[in-house]
PDB file of C-alpha atoms in Angstrom:
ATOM      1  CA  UNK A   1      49.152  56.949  -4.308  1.00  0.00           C
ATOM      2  CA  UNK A   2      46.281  59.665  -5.145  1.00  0.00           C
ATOM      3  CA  UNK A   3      46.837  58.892  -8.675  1.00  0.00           C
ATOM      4  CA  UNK A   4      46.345  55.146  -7.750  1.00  0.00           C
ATOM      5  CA  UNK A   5      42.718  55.608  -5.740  1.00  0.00           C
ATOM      6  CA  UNK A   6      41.550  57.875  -8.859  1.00  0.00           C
ATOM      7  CA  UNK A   7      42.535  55.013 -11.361  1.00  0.00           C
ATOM      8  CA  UNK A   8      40.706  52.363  -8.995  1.00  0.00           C
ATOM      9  CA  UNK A   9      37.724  54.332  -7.791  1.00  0.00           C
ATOM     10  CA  UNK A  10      36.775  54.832 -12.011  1.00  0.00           C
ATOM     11  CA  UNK A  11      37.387  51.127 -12.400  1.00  0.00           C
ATOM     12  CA  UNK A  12      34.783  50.086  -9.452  1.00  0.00           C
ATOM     13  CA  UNK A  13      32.867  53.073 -10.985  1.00  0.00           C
ATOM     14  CA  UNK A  14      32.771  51.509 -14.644  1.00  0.00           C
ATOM     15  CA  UNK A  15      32.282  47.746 -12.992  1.00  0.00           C
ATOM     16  CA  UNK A  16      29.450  48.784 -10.939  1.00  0.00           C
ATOM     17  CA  UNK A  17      27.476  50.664 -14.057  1.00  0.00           C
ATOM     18  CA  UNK A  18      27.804  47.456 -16.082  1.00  0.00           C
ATOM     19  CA  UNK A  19      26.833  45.131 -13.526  1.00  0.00           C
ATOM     20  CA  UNK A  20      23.352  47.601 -13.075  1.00  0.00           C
ATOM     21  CA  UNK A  21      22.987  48.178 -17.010  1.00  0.00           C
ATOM     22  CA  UNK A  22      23.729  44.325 -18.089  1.00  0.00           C
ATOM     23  CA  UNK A  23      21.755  42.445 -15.162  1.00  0.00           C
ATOM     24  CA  UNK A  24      18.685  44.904 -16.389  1.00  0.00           C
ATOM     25  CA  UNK A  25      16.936  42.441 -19.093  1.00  0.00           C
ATOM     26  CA  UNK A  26      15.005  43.543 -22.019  1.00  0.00           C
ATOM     27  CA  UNK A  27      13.687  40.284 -22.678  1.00  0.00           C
ATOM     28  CA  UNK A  28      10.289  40.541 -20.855  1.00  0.00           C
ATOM     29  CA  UNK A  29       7.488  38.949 -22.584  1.00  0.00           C
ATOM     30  CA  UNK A  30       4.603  40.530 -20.054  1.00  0.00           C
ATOM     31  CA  UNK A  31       6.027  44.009 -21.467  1.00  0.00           C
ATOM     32  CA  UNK A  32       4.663  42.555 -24.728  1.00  0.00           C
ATOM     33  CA  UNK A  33       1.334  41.371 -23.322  1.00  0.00           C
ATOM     34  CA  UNK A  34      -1.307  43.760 -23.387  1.00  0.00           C
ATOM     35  CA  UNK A  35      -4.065  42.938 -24.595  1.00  0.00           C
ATOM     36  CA  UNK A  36      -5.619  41.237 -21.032  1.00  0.00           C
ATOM     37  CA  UNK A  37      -6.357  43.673 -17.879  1.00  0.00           C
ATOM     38  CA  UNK A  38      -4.991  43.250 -14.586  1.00  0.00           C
ATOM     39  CA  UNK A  39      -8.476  42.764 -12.899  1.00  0.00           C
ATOM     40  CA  UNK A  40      -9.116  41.462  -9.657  1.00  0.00           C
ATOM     41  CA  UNK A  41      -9.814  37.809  -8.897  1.00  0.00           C
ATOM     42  CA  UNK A  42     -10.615  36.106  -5.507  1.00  0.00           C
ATOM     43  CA  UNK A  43     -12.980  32.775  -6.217  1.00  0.00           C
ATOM     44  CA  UNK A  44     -13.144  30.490  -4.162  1.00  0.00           C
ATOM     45  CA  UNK A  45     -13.856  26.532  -5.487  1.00  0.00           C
ATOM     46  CA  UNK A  46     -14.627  23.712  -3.355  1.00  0.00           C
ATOM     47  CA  UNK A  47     -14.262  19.999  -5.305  1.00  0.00           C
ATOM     48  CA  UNK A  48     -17.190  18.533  -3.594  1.00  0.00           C
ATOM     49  CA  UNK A  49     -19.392  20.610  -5.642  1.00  0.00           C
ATOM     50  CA  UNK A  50     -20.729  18.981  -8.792  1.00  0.00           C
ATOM     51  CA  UNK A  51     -19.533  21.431 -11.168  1.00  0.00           C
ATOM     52  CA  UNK A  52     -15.682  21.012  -9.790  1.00  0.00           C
ATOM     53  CA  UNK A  53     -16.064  17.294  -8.922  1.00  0.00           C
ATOM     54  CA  UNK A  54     -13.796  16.489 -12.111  1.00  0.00           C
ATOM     55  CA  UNK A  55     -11.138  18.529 -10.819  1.00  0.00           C
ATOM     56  CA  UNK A  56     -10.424  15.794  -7.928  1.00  0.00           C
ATOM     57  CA  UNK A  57      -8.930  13.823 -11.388  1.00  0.00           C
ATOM     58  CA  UNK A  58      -5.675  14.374 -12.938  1.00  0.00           C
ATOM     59  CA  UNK A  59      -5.583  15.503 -16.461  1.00  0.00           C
ATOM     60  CA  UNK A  60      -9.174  17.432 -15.874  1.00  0.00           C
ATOM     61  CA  UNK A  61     -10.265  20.709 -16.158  1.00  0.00           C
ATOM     62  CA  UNK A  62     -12.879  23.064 -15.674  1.00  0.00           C
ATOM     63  CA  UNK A  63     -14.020  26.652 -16.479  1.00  0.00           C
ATOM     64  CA  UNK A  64     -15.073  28.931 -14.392  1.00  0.00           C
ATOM     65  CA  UNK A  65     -17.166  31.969 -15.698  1.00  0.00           C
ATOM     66  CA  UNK A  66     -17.489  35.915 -13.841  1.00  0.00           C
ATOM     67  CA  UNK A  67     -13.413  36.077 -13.084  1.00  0.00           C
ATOM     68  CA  UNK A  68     -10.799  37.276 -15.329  1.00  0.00           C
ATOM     69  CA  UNK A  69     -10.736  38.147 -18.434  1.00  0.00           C
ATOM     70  CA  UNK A  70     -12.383  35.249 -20.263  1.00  0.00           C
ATOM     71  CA  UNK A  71     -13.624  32.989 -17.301  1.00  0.00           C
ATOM     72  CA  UNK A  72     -11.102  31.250 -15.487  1.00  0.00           C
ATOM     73  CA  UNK A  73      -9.912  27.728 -16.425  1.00  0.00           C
ATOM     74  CA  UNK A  74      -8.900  25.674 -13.645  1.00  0.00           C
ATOM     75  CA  UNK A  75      -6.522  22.405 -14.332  1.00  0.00           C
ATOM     76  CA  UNK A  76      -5.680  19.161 -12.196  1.00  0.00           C
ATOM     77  CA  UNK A  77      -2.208  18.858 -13.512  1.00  0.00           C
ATOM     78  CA  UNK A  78      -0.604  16.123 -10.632  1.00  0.00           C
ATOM     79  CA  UNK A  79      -1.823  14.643  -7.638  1.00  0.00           C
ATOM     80  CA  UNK A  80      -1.514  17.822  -5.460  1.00  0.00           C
ATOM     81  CA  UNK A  81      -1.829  20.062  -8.178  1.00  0.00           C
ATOM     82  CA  UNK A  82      -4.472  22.635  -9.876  1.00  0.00           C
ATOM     83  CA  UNK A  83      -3.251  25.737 -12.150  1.00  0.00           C
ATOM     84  CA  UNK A  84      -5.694  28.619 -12.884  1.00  0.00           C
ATOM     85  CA  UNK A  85      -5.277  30.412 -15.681  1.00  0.00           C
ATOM     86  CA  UNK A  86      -6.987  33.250 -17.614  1.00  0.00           C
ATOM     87  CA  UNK A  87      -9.805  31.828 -19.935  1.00  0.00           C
ATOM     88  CA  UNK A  88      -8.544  35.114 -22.580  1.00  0.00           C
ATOM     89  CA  UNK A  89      -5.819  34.414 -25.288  1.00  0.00           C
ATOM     90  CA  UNK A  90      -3.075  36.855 -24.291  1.00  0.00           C
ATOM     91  CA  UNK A  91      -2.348  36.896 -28.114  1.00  0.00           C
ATOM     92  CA  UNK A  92      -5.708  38.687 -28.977  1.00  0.00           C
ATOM     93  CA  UNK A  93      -7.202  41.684 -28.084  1.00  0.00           C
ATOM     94  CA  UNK A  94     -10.486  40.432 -26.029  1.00  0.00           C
ATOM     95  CA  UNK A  95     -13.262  39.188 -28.421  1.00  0.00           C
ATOM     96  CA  UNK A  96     -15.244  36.675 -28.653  1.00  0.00           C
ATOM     97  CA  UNK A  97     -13.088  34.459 -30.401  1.00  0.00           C
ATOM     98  CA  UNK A  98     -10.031  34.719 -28.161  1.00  0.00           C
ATOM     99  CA  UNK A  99     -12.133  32.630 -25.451  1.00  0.00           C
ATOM    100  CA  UNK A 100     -10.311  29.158 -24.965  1.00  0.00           C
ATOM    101  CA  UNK A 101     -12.253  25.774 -25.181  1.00  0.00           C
ATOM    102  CA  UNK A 102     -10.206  23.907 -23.092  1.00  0.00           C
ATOM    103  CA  UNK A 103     -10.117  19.973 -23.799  1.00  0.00           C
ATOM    104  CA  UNK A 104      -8.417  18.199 -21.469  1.00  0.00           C
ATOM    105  CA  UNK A 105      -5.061  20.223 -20.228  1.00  0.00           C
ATOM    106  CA  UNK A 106      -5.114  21.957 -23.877  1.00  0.00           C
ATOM    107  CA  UNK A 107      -6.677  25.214 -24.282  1.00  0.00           C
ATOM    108  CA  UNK A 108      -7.441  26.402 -27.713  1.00  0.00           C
ATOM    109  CA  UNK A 109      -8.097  29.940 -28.863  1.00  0.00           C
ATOM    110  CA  UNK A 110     -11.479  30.325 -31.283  1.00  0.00           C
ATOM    111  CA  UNK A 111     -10.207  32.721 -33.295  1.00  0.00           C
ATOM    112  CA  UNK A 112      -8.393  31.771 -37.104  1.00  0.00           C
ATOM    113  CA  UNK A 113      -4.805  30.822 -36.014  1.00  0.00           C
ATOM    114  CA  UNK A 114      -5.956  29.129 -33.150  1.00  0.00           C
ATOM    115  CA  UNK A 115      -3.828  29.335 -30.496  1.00  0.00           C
ATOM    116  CA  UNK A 116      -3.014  26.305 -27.976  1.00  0.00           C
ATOM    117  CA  UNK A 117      -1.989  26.085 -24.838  1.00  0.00           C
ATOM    118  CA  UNK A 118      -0.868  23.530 -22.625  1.00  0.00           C
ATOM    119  CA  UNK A 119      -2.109  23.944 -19.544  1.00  0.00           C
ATOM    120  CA  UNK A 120       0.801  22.632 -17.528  1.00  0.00           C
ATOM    121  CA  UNK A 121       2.810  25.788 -17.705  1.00  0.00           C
ATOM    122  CA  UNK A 122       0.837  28.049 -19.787  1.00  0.00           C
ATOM    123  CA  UNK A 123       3.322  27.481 -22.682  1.00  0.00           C
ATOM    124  CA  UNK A 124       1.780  28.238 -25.684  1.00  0.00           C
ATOM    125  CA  UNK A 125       1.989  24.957 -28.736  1.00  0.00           C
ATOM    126  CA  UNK A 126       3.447  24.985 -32.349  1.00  0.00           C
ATOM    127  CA  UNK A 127       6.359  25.660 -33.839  1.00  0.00           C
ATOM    128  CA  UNK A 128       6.570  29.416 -33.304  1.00  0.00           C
ATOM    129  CA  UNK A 129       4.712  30.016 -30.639  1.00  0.00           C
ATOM    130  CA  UNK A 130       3.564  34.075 -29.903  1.00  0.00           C
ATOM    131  CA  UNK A 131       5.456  35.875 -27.076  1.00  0.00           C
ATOM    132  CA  UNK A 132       2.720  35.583 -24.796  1.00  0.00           C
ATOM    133  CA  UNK A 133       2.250  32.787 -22.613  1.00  0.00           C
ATOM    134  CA  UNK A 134      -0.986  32.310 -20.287  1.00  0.00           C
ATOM    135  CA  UNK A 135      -1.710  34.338 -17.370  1.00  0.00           C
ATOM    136  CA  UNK A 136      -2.088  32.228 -14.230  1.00  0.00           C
ATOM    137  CA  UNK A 137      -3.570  33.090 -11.382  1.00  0.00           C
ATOM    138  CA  UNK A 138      -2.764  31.617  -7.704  1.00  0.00           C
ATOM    139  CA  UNK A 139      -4.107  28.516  -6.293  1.00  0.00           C
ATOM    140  CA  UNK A 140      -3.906  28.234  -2.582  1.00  0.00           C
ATOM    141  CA  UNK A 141      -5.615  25.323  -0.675  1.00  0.00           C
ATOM    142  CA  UNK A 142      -7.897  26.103   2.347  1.00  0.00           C
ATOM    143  CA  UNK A 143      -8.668  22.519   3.264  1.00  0.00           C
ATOM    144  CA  UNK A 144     -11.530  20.048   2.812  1.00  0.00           C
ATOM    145  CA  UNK A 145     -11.272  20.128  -1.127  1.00  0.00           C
ATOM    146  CA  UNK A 146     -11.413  24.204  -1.170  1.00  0.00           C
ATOM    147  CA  UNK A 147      -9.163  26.201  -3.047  1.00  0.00           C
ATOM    148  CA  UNK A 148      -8.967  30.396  -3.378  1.00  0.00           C
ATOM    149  CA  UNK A 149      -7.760  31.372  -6.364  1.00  0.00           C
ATOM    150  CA  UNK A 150      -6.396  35.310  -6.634  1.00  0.00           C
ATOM    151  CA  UNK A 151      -3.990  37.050  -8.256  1.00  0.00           C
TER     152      UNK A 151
END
């Protein structure tokens, strides 16, 4: 009977490591994203204004300078819907070229390969796309067309 709790205790032992070592994944693409800071952001926009006005459209978007990284660019994706994102390529290290122009919901990095982004989900476009994808920020709604957006 000893021999029998030894035999099971190692087997619960060996099933419990595995369980912690396997469900541990590797495959973390922010571990590969460094080249944008974790700085603070806490702007607040109101859609009334004539420099967000557009965002009260689907399909629309709008940058907002003095946050992030690279500006903030702000996107009406659905009816209920705006996504902030970083206005930085994540690909780059910060320059001046790694600034998106944003056109629509596709933001496009200035520097020689490029970069777009769809500014849905951040995904980055092309056929092998780099193992970054945008970094978003939150976008909580106050009321009366005003929106905070942190991280």
């Amino acid at each position: 009977k000893e021999k029998y709790l030894k035999l099971t205790m190692k087997k619960f032992l060996i099933l419990s490591l595995s369980v912690v070592i396997f469900s541990c994944s590797s495959n973390d693409n922010l571990n590969n994203c460094n080249f944008l800071l974790n700085v603070n952001v806490n702007a607040t926009v109101n859609l009334n204004l004539p420099q967000f006005s557009q965002l009260q459209f689907t399909g629309n978007s709008v940058r907002l300078e003095g946050q992030g990284n690279g500006g903030i660019i702000i996107a009406r994706t659905g009816s209920e819907i705006l996504r902030a994102w970083d206005g930085a390529d994540p690909n780059h290290a910060f320059s001046n070229c790694s600034l998106l122009s944003v056109n629509s919901l596709t933001a496009t990095c200035g520097c020689d390969d490029a970069n777009q982004y769809e500014l849905l989900s951040g995904q980055m476009l092309g056929q092998n796309p780099e193992p970054c994808t945008l970094l978003p920020y939150r976008v909580e709604f106050l009321g009366n067309n005003q929106y905070v957006i942190t991280n």
